[in-house]
Amino acid sequence: MLVKSRRSFRTFSIVKKRGLVVVLLCLLTIHLLGQSQLAQVTVLRPARVFDGDAAHDNWVVVVRGEKITSVGPPTSANVPPGARSIDLPDMTLLPGLIEAHSHVLLHPYSETSWNDQVAHEPLALRVARATNHLRNTLLAGFTTIRDLGTEGAGYSDVGLRDAVSQNIIPGPRMLVVTRAIVATGSYAPKGYAPEWRVPQGAEEADGVDSLIRVVRDQIGKGADWIKVYADYSWGPNGEAEPTFSLDELKLIVETAKSSGRAVAAHASTPEGMRRAALAGVETIEHGDRGTAEVFRLMKERNVALCPTLTASLTVYSRNLDAKRASFRAALDAGVTIASGSDSGVFAHGENARELEAMVDFGMPALDALRSATSINARVLHMENRIGRVKEGLLADLIAVEGDLTRDISGTRRVRFVMKGGTIFRNVR
Ligand SMILES: [Zn+2]
C-alpha cells in the first residue's frame, strides 16, 4: 500500500509539474505580448519643449506606458508606427511642475483662520477638503508636491499620499512629513489660560530622548521627510526667535539621516537659519530675514532655500520690501532656490503664482522654470524619476499656452496634464 501510494503520488507530481510549465509559458507569452503591444504609445507634438533645462522648438516626446521613451526633433525621435498622436499647437510642453512646500490639509486663511481650522474643523472634513486640493493641484500642472505638515490633522497626509499612489483619488505624487516637530511652548494655538492644555498644530519634543523618539515615531508612521521649526514667533513681543539649540537640531538631522531621510527647517530669523544650516538640514523654508552672511553659509553647506514668496504676498504682506531684498541676497549668493509656495495659506491650484512671484522678485524666467522642475527634483532626491523631459524618466508632462520662456504667466494656463503616462487634463 505504501509503495503504490508513493508511485501514484510521483505520477501525479510529474503531471502537475508539466501543467505548471505550460501555465508559466502561457503567462510569459501574455506578458511579452503585453509589453510589445498593449502598452499605449503616445507622441506629443507641442510647439516647443522646455526639458527642465532649456527650450527647444518643434521637438516631439514619445511616451510608452508610464515612461518617456524618446525626445527630440521629429527626424531623430524614435516614433513607432501606430502610435497615438496628440497635437499641442502653440503650446510649451514641460516636465510636470514640482511644489516643494504645500499644506493640502489647510485652506486659505482668508476663508478661515489657522486657529479655527486647527481647533474647530473635524479631521474627516479636513481630509475631504484635501482631496479637492489634491485634484486642483494636479489639474494646475503640479504632478509632485512635498507637503510640509498637516497642522493638527495628525498623520492623514500619509493616507492621502497612499490614496493618490493607489489611484483612489487624483492628485500629485506626494512626499509627506506628518505632524512636523516644534519646541515645547513655541507653537500654536496659543493665548489660552496656562491651566489649559491645548492640542498643538505640530508635535512638541525637546532634548535628546524626546527628539530621537519623535523623529523615529514620525518616520515609523510614514514620514518621507522630517520638518522642524527652527524658529517661531514666541519672542517677548511675539516676534520670531530661535527655538531648538544647535545640538538639538543636529540630533534631529542625525536621527532622520540614519533612516535615509532629509530634514526641512522652517526658519525666518538669521540665527534660526544659521543653526539649521550648521545642523545639516537640506532645505530652509521662508528665510524671510536671511542676510548675505547666512545665505553664504547656506551656499557653502549646500542648503536650498524654499522662499514661499506667495505666502509673503498673500498673507504676510507687511514686509514685502525686506522679503524682496532677502530673496535678492539669496540669488546673489548663488543659493539653490527650491520653488515652494506654502499653498494652503492661499488657494490650492494657484501654486504657479510662486513662479510669477520669483520672476517678479528678480529671477530670470528660465531659472524659475528650472527651479520648479529639474532643481526641485534634485532637492527632493527624485531626479532619477522626475523633473526633466528625458528618456527613461516618468512621463509627468504638462502643456501650457504660449511661449513660457517669454511669458511665465503661461504656467497659469495649463491645457494638458499627464502624470505617469496617464492623461488627467486635455483641454484644447
Ligand atoms: Zn508652510
Short mmCIF file of C-alpha atoms and ligand atoms in Angstrom, two decimals:
data_model
loop_
_atom_site.label_atom_id
_atom_site.label_comp_id
_atom_site.label_asym_id
_atom_site.label_seq_id
_atom_site.Cartn_x
_atom_site.Cartn_y
_atom_site.Cartn_z
CA MET A 1 0.00 0.00 0.00
CA LEU A 2 2.74 2.28 0.96
CA VAL A 3 4.76 1.65 -2.30
CA LYS A 4 1.70 2.04 -4.52
CA SER A 5 0.66 5.23 -3.00
CA ARG A 6 4.16 6.60 -3.35
CA ARG A 7 4.25 5.76 -7.08
CA SER A 8 0.89 7.31 -7.77
CA PHE A 9 1.99 10.41 -5.92
CA ARG A 10 5.10 10.58 -8.12
CA THR A 11 2.99 10.23 -11.32
CA PHE A 12 0.69 12.96 -10.08
CA SER A 13 3.53 15.31 -9.34
CA ILE A 14 5.09 14.83 -12.82
CA VAL A 15 1.73 15.65 -14.44
CA LYS A 16 1.41 18.60 -12.11
CA LYS A 17 4.92 19.86 -12.96
CA ARG A 18 4.24 19.66 -16.73
CA GLY A 19 1.00 21.51 -16.24
CA LEU A 20 2.80 24.17 -14.30
CA VAL A 21 5.39 24.63 -17.06
CA VAL A 22 2.61 25.11 -19.65
CA VAL A 23 0.87 27.65 -17.44
CA LEU A 24 4.14 29.53 -16.89
CA LEU A 25 4.87 29.60 -20.65
CA CYS A 26 1.38 30.96 -21.31
CA LEU A 27 1.85 33.67 -18.69
CA LEU A 28 5.25 34.62 -20.13
CA THR A 29 3.77 34.88 -23.65
CA ILE A 30 0.91 37.06 -22.40
CA HIS A 31 3.42 39.21 -20.50
CA LEU A 32 5.65 39.66 -23.58
CA LEU A 33 2.64 40.43 -25.79
CA GLY A 34 1.55 42.96 -23.21
CA GLN A 35 4.96 44.61 -23.25
CA SER A 36 5.12 44.84 -27.02
CA GLN A 37 1.53 45.58 -28.00
CA LEU A 38 -0.67 46.55 -25.09
CA ALA A 39 1.42 49.38 -23.62
CA GLN A 40 -0.02 52.53 -25.14
CA VAL A 41 2.44 54.60 -27.17
CA THR A 42 1.68 58.31 -27.45
CA VAL A 43 3.53 61.01 -29.38
CA LEU A 44 3.13 64.55 -28.07
CA ARG A 45 3.69 67.31 -30.63
CA PRO A 46 3.90 70.75 -28.97
CA ALA A 47 5.28 73.97 -30.48
CA ARG A 48 8.28 73.71 -28.14
CA VAL A 49 9.64 71.66 -25.28
CA PHE A 50 11.22 73.01 -22.11
CA ASP A 51 13.13 69.94 -20.99
CA GLY A 52 13.94 71.06 -17.44
CA ASP A 53 16.99 72.97 -18.59
CA ALA A 54 16.43 74.68 -21.95
CA ALA A 55 13.75 75.25 -24.58
CA HIS A 56 13.72 73.50 -27.98
CA ASP A 57 11.41 74.36 -30.89
CA ASN A 58 9.44 71.64 -32.65
CA TRP A 59 10.57 68.70 -30.54
CA VAL A 60 8.33 65.68 -30.09
CA VAL A 61 8.05 63.48 -26.99
CA VAL A 62 7.25 59.76 -27.15
CA VAL A 63 5.57 58.12 -24.14
CA ARG A 64 5.16 54.39 -23.67
CA GLY A 65 3.24 53.16 -20.63
CA GLU A 66 4.33 55.33 -17.71
CA LYS A 67 7.66 56.46 -19.12
CA ILE A 68 9.22 58.81 -21.66
CA THR A 69 10.97 56.69 -24.30
CA SER A 70 12.21 59.29 -26.77
CA VAL A 71 12.64 63.08 -27.01
CA GLY A 72 13.95 65.26 -29.83
CA PRO A 73 13.33 66.63 -33.32
CA PRO A 74 10.77 64.56 -35.28
CA THR A 75 13.52 63.33 -37.60
CA SER A 76 15.58 61.78 -34.82
CA ALA A 77 12.94 60.81 -32.22
CA ASN A 78 12.03 57.17 -32.21
CA VAL A 79 8.31 57.13 -33.09
CA PRO A 80 6.89 53.62 -33.52
CA PRO A 81 4.26 53.09 -36.25
CA GLY A 82 0.67 53.15 -34.99
CA ALA A 83 1.45 55.47 -32.08
CA ARG A 84 -1.36 57.75 -30.93
CA SER A 85 -0.55 61.35 -31.79
CA ILE A 86 -1.56 64.36 -29.68
CA ASP A 87 -1.02 67.79 -31.24
CA LEU A 88 -0.42 70.64 -28.79
CA PRO A 89 -0.21 73.63 -31.18
CA ASP A 90 1.15 76.94 -29.83
CA MET A 91 1.89 75.25 -26.51
CA THR A 92 5.00 74.70 -24.45
CA LEU A 93 5.45 71.17 -23.14
CA LEU A 94 7.44 70.83 -19.92
CA PRO A 95 8.04 68.46 -17.03
CA GLY A 96 5.17 68.30 -14.54
CA LEU A 97 5.76 71.13 -12.06
CA ILE A 98 7.01 70.32 -8.57
CA GLU A 99 5.73 72.14 -5.48
CA ALA A 100 8.31 71.94 -2.68
CA HIS A 101 6.14 73.45 0.08
CA SER A 102 2.41 72.84 0.36
CA HIS A 103 -0.17 72.13 3.06
CA VAL A 104 -3.03 70.22 1.45
CA LEU A 105 -4.79 69.99 4.82
CA LEU A 106 -5.08 73.79 5.06
CA HIS A 107 -7.33 76.12 3.10
CA PRO A 108 -6.86 79.88 2.66
CA TYR A 109 -6.59 81.92 5.84
CA SER A 110 -8.79 84.50 4.08
CA GLU A 111 -11.60 81.90 4.39
CA THR A 112 -10.89 80.58 7.89
CA SER A 113 -8.08 81.49 10.27
CA TRP A 114 -5.39 78.91 11.01
CA ASN A 115 -6.56 78.77 14.64
CA ASP A 116 -10.13 77.96 13.64
CA GLN A 117 -9.07 75.34 11.08
CA VAL A 118 -6.91 73.56 13.65
CA ALA A 119 -9.32 73.86 16.57
CA HIS A 120 -12.76 73.57 15.02
CA GLU A 121 -12.64 71.58 11.78
CA PRO A 122 -13.19 67.82 12.16
CA LEU A 123 -10.47 65.61 10.72
CA ALA A 124 -12.82 63.99 8.19
CA LEU A 125 -13.85 67.42 6.90
CA ARG A 126 -10.22 68.44 6.50
CA VAL A 127 -9.36 65.23 4.67
CA ALA A 128 -12.40 65.58 2.39
CA ARG A 129 -11.35 69.11 1.55
CA ALA A 130 -7.78 67.94 0.96
CA THR A 131 -8.94 65.54 -1.76
CA ASN A 132 -10.28 68.58 -3.66
CA HIS A 133 -7.00 70.41 -3.05
CA LEU A 134 -5.03 67.50 -4.48
CA ARG A 135 -7.17 67.32 -7.61
CA ASN A 136 -6.93 71.09 -8.15
CA THR A 137 -3.15 70.98 -7.70
CA LEU A 138 -2.74 68.19 -10.24
CA LEU A 139 -5.02 69.86 -12.80
CA ALA A 140 -2.95 73.05 -12.37
CA GLY A 141 0.06 71.12 -13.66
CA PHE A 142 1.78 70.19 -10.39
CA THR A 143 2.49 66.47 -10.59
CA THR A 144 4.62 66.21 -7.42
CA ILE A 145 4.37 68.01 -4.08
CA ARG A 146 6.29 67.95 -0.83
CA ASP A 147 3.59 68.59 1.77
CA LEU A 148 5.19 70.19 4.82
CA GLY A 149 2.94 69.46 7.76
CA THR A 150 -0.67 68.56 8.47
CA GLU A 151 -1.12 71.40 11.01
CA GLY A 152 -3.18 69.48 13.53
CA ALA A 153 -4.50 66.86 11.11
CA GLY A 154 -2.31 64.11 12.53
CA TYR A 155 -0.90 61.62 10.07
CA SER A 156 -3.63 62.00 7.45
CA ASP A 157 -1.09 63.13 4.83
CA VAL A 158 0.23 59.55 4.83
CA GLY A 159 -3.19 58.15 3.91
CA LEU A 160 -3.70 60.83 1.27
CA ARG A 161 -0.29 60.09 -0.25
CA ASP A 162 -1.18 56.41 -0.44
CA ALA A 163 -4.67 57.11 -1.81
CA VAL A 164 -3.05 59.02 -4.70
CA SER A 165 -0.41 56.39 -5.37
CA GLN A 166 -3.06 53.65 -5.36
CA ASN A 167 -5.16 55.70 -7.83
CA ILE A 168 -8.05 56.00 -5.38
CA ILE A 169 -8.13 59.80 -5.83
CA PRO A 170 -6.46 62.03 -8.46
CA GLY A 171 -3.54 64.07 -7.19
CA PRO A 172 0.16 64.77 -7.45
CA ARG A 173 2.78 62.34 -6.14
CA MET A 174 3.32 63.29 -2.51
CA LEU A 175 6.22 63.43 -0.13
CA VAL A 176 4.92 63.96 3.40
CA VAL A 177 6.27 64.89 6.85
CA THR A 178 3.23 64.07 9.05
CA ARG A 179 2.92 66.37 12.09
CA ALA A 180 6.22 68.33 11.98
CA ILE A 181 8.30 68.97 15.13
CA VAL A 182 8.22 72.06 17.36
CA ALA A 183 9.93 73.01 20.61
CA THR A 184 7.64 72.88 23.65
CA GLY A 185 5.86 76.16 24.23
CA SER A 186 6.84 77.72 20.93
CA TYR A 187 3.99 76.89 18.56
CA ALA A 188 0.23 77.46 18.37
CA PRO A 189 -2.68 77.70 19.11
CA LYS A 190 -1.58 79.95 21.98
CA GLY A 191 -3.04 82.62 24.22
CA TYR A 192 -5.08 80.29 26.46
CA ALA A 193 -5.05 80.30 30.25
CA PRO A 194 -1.92 78.42 31.34
CA GLU A 195 -4.12 75.91 33.21
CA TRP A 196 -5.41 74.59 29.90
CA ARG A 197 -3.52 72.00 27.94
CA VAL A 198 -4.30 72.93 24.33
CA PRO A 199 -3.52 70.49 21.49
CA GLN A 200 -0.91 71.99 19.18
CA GLY A 201 -0.70 72.20 15.39
CA ALA A 202 2.56 70.20 15.40
CA GLU A 203 4.30 67.69 17.68
CA GLU A 204 6.25 69.05 20.66
CA ALA A 205 9.59 67.48 21.53
CA ASP A 206 12.81 68.58 23.21
CA GLY A 207 16.13 67.22 24.32
CA VAL A 208 17.88 64.00 23.48
CA ASP A 209 15.36 61.27 24.33
CA SER A 210 12.21 63.02 23.25
CA LEU A 211 13.59 64.31 19.93
CA ILE A 212 15.02 60.95 18.91
CA ARG A 213 11.79 59.19 19.78
CA VAL A 214 9.56 61.68 17.94
CA VAL A 215 11.68 61.69 14.77
CA ARG A 216 11.65 57.89 14.71
CA ASP A 217 7.95 57.74 15.53
CA GLN A 218 7.05 60.09 12.65
CA ILE A 219 9.23 58.01 10.34
CA GLY A 220 7.52 54.84 11.54
CA LYS A 221 4.12 56.39 10.84
CA GLY A 222 5.07 57.22 7.26
CA ALA A 223 7.11 60.45 7.05
CA ASP A 224 9.24 60.80 3.88
CA TRP A 225 10.94 63.96 5.21
CA ILE A 226 11.23 65.42 8.69
CA LYS A 227 10.10 69.02 9.18
CA VAL A 228 11.29 71.05 12.13
CA TYR A 229 10.57 74.62 13.25
CA ALA A 230 13.98 76.17 13.93
CA ASP A 231 12.34 79.42 14.96
CA TYR A 232 8.84 80.70 15.57
CA SER A 233 7.02 83.80 16.78
CA TRP A 234 7.43 83.28 20.51
CA GLY A 235 9.64 86.25 21.42
CA PRO A 236 8.70 88.55 24.30
CA ASN A 237 6.68 90.69 21.87
CA GLY A 238 5.51 87.88 19.64
CA GLU A 239 8.41 88.27 17.20
CA ALA A 240 10.21 85.27 15.66
CA GLU A 241 13.07 83.89 17.78
CA PRO A 242 15.09 80.66 17.54
CA THR A 243 13.63 77.56 19.21
CA PHE A 244 15.90 74.49 19.21
CA SER A 245 19.57 74.63 20.15
CA LEU A 246 22.16 73.74 17.53
CA ASP A 247 22.76 70.41 19.30
CA GLU A 248 19.06 69.57 19.23
CA LEU A 249 18.87 70.35 15.51
CA LYS A 250 21.97 68.24 14.85
CA LEU A 251 20.34 65.36 16.70
CA ILE A 252 17.17 65.64 14.61
CA VAL A 253 19.21 65.64 11.39
CA GLU A 254 21.38 62.72 12.51
CA THR A 255 18.38 60.62 13.55
CA ALA A 256 16.50 61.31 10.31
CA LYS A 257 19.59 60.79 8.17
CA SER A 258 20.34 57.37 9.59
CA SER A 259 16.99 56.24 8.15
CA GLY A 260 17.80 57.80 4.76
CA ARG A 261 15.57 60.83 5.28
CA ALA A 262 16.31 64.52 4.94
CA VAL A 263 15.21 67.44 7.13
CA ALA A 264 13.43 70.66 6.15
CA ALA A 265 13.58 73.55 8.60
CA HIS A 266 11.13 76.40 8.95
CA ALA A 267 13.30 79.44 9.71
CA SER A 268 12.96 83.15 9.10
CA THR A 269 15.50 84.64 11.55
CA PRO A 270 19.21 84.80 10.70
CA GLU A 271 20.08 82.81 13.86
CA GLY A 272 17.41 80.12 13.24
CA MET A 273 18.65 79.79 9.64
CA ARG A 274 22.29 79.68 10.77
CA ARG A 275 21.67 76.89 13.28
CA ALA A 276 19.59 74.93 10.76
CA ALA A 277 22.28 75.22 8.08
CA LEU A 278 25.06 74.22 10.50
CA ALA A 279 22.98 71.27 11.73
CA GLY A 280 22.77 69.85 8.20
CA VAL A 281 19.14 70.40 7.16
CA GLU A 282 18.70 70.23 3.38
CA THR A 283 16.13 72.96 2.87
CA ILE A 284 15.27 76.14 4.77
CA GLU A 285 11.67 77.28 4.42
CA HIS A 286 10.76 81.00 4.12
CA GLY A 287 14.12 82.58 5.11
CA ASP A 288 12.45 85.99 5.25
CA ARG A 289 15.16 87.77 7.22
CA GLY A 290 18.08 85.94 5.65
CA THR A 291 21.25 88.06 5.40
CA ALA A 292 24.07 87.91 2.87
CA GLU A 293 26.17 86.17 5.53
CA VAL A 294 23.61 83.45 6.26
CA PHE A 295 22.99 82.88 2.54
CA ARG A 296 26.76 82.45 2.04
CA LEU A 297 26.68 79.79 4.74
CA MET A 298 23.73 78.05 3.03
CA LYS A 299 25.57 78.09 -0.29
CA GLU A 300 28.68 76.67 1.39
CA ARG A 301 26.71 73.90 3.13
CA ASN A 302 24.59 73.17 0.05
CA VAL A 303 21.33 74.08 1.78
CA ALA A 304 18.47 75.08 -0.54
CA LEU A 305 16.13 77.99 0.15
CA CYS A 306 12.42 77.47 -0.35
CA PRO A 307 11.33 81.13 -0.36
CA THR A 308 7.48 80.83 -0.24
CA LEU A 309 7.10 84.26 -1.86
CA THR A 310 3.39 83.74 -2.50
CA ALA A 311 2.75 83.34 1.23
CA SER A 312 4.52 86.67 1.76
CA LEU A 313 2.43 88.28 -0.98
CA THR A 314 -0.94 86.90 0.13
CA VAL A 315 -0.78 86.60 3.93
CA TYR A 316 2.24 88.29 5.43
CA SER A 317 2.36 91.34 3.20
CA ARG A 318 3.80 93.69 5.85
CA ASN A 319 7.46 93.35 4.95
CA LEU A 320 7.47 92.91 1.20
CA ASP A 321 10.45 95.18 0.60
CA ALA A 322 12.51 93.24 3.14
CA LYS A 323 11.41 89.93 1.57
CA ARG A 324 12.34 91.22 -1.87
CA ALA A 325 15.78 92.25 -0.60
CA SER A 326 16.46 88.93 1.14
CA PHE A 327 15.40 86.94 -1.94
CA ARG A 328 17.76 89.11 -3.99
CA ALA A 329 20.55 88.41 -1.48
CA ALA A 330 19.93 84.65 -1.78
CA LEU A 331 20.15 84.88 -5.57
CA ASP A 332 23.35 86.93 -5.34
CA ALA A 333 24.90 84.35 -3.00
CA GLY A 334 24.10 81.58 -5.51
CA VAL A 335 21.89 79.64 -3.07
CA THR A 336 19.87 76.83 -4.69
CA ILE A 337 16.27 78.01 -4.90
CA ALA A 338 13.63 75.31 -4.48
CA SER A 339 10.30 76.58 -5.74
CA GLY A 340 7.73 76.27 -2.98
CA SER A 341 4.75 78.50 -2.35
CA ASP A 342 3.20 77.50 1.02
CA SER A 343 -0.05 76.75 -0.82
CA GLY A 344 -2.85 76.22 1.64
CA VAL A 345 -2.39 79.65 3.17
CA PHE A 346 -3.72 80.68 -0.26
CA ALA A 347 -5.79 78.55 -2.68
CA HIS A 348 -4.50 75.18 -3.87
CA GLY A 349 -4.38 75.11 -7.67
CA GLU A 350 -2.86 78.60 -7.75
CA ASN A 351 0.60 77.21 -6.98
CA ALA A 352 2.04 78.70 -10.19
CA ARG A 353 1.81 82.13 -8.60
CA GLU A 354 5.15 81.26 -6.98
CA LEU A 355 6.87 81.12 -10.38
CA GLU A 356 5.40 84.50 -11.32
CA ALA A 357 6.50 85.90 -7.96
CA MET A 358 10.05 84.59 -8.38
CA VAL A 359 10.28 86.34 -11.76
CA ASP A 360 8.70 89.48 -10.33
CA PHE A 361 11.26 89.41 -7.50
CA GLY A 362 14.14 89.30 -9.97
CA MET A 363 14.73 85.73 -11.11
CA PRO A 364 15.05 85.07 -14.87
CA ALA A 365 12.05 83.10 -16.22
CA LEU A 366 14.17 80.14 -17.30
CA ASP A 367 15.67 79.89 -13.81
CA ALA A 368 12.20 79.93 -12.25
CA LEU A 369 11.16 77.08 -14.57
CA ARG A 370 14.31 75.12 -13.73
CA SER A 371 13.66 75.65 -10.04
CA ALA A 372 10.14 74.19 -10.24
CA THR A 373 11.25 71.21 -12.34
CA SER A 374 14.80 69.81 -12.53
CA ILE A 375 16.15 71.62 -9.46
CA ASN A 376 13.23 70.68 -7.22
CA ALA A 377 13.59 67.07 -8.41
CA ARG A 378 17.23 67.10 -7.31
CA VAL A 379 16.50 68.80 -3.99
CA LEU A 380 13.82 66.18 -3.28
CA HIS A 381 16.17 63.33 -4.30
CA MET A 382 13.84 62.33 -7.14
CA GLU A 383 16.00 63.33 -10.13
CA ASN A 384 16.13 59.73 -11.35
CA ARG A 385 12.35 59.65 -11.75
CA ILE A 386 11.01 63.15 -12.43
CA GLY A 387 11.87 66.79 -13.22
CA ARG A 388 13.02 66.53 -16.84
CA VAL A 389 11.67 65.65 -20.25
CA LYS A 390 14.19 62.91 -20.74
CA GLU A 391 14.25 59.34 -21.97
CA GLY A 392 13.73 56.84 -19.14
CA LEU A 393 12.04 59.25 -16.69
CA LEU A 394 8.38 59.05 -15.68
CA ALA A 395 6.01 60.69 -18.15
CA ASP A 396 4.98 63.58 -15.89
CA LEU A 397 4.33 66.12 -18.64
CA ILE A 398 2.22 69.23 -18.92
CA ALA A 399 1.49 71.71 -21.71
CA VAL A 400 0.66 75.37 -21.27
CA GLU A 401 -0.46 78.11 -23.63
CA GLY A 402 2.19 80.17 -25.39
CA ASP A 403 5.94 80.52 -25.03
CA LEU A 404 6.71 80.09 -21.34
CA THR A 405 10.29 81.23 -21.68
CA ARG A 406 8.96 84.68 -22.69
CA ASP A 407 5.83 84.82 -20.56
CA ILE A 408 5.92 82.96 -17.24
CA SER A 409 2.20 83.62 -16.68
CA GLY A 410 1.57 80.76 -19.13
CA THR A 411 2.03 78.46 -16.13
CA ARG A 412 -1.44 79.64 -15.11
CA ARG A 413 -2.90 78.44 -18.43
CA VAL A 414 -2.38 74.69 -18.26
CA ARG A 415 -4.13 72.80 -21.05
CA PHE A 416 -2.68 69.32 -20.78
CA VAL A 417 -1.61 67.25 -17.77
CA MET A 418 -0.12 63.77 -17.88
CA LYS A 419 1.17 62.00 -14.76
CA GLY A 420 2.99 58.69 -15.09
CA GLY A 421 1.67 58.33 -18.66
CA THR A 422 -1.99 58.87 -17.66
CA ILE A 423 -3.75 61.94 -19.04
CA PHE A 424 -5.65 63.91 -16.38
CA ARG A 425 -6.36 67.03 -18.40
CA ASN A 426 -6.58 67.65 -22.12
CA VAL A 427 -8.38 70.89 -22.95
CA ARG A 428 -7.68 72.11 -26.47
ZN ZN B 1 4.28 76.11 5.44
#
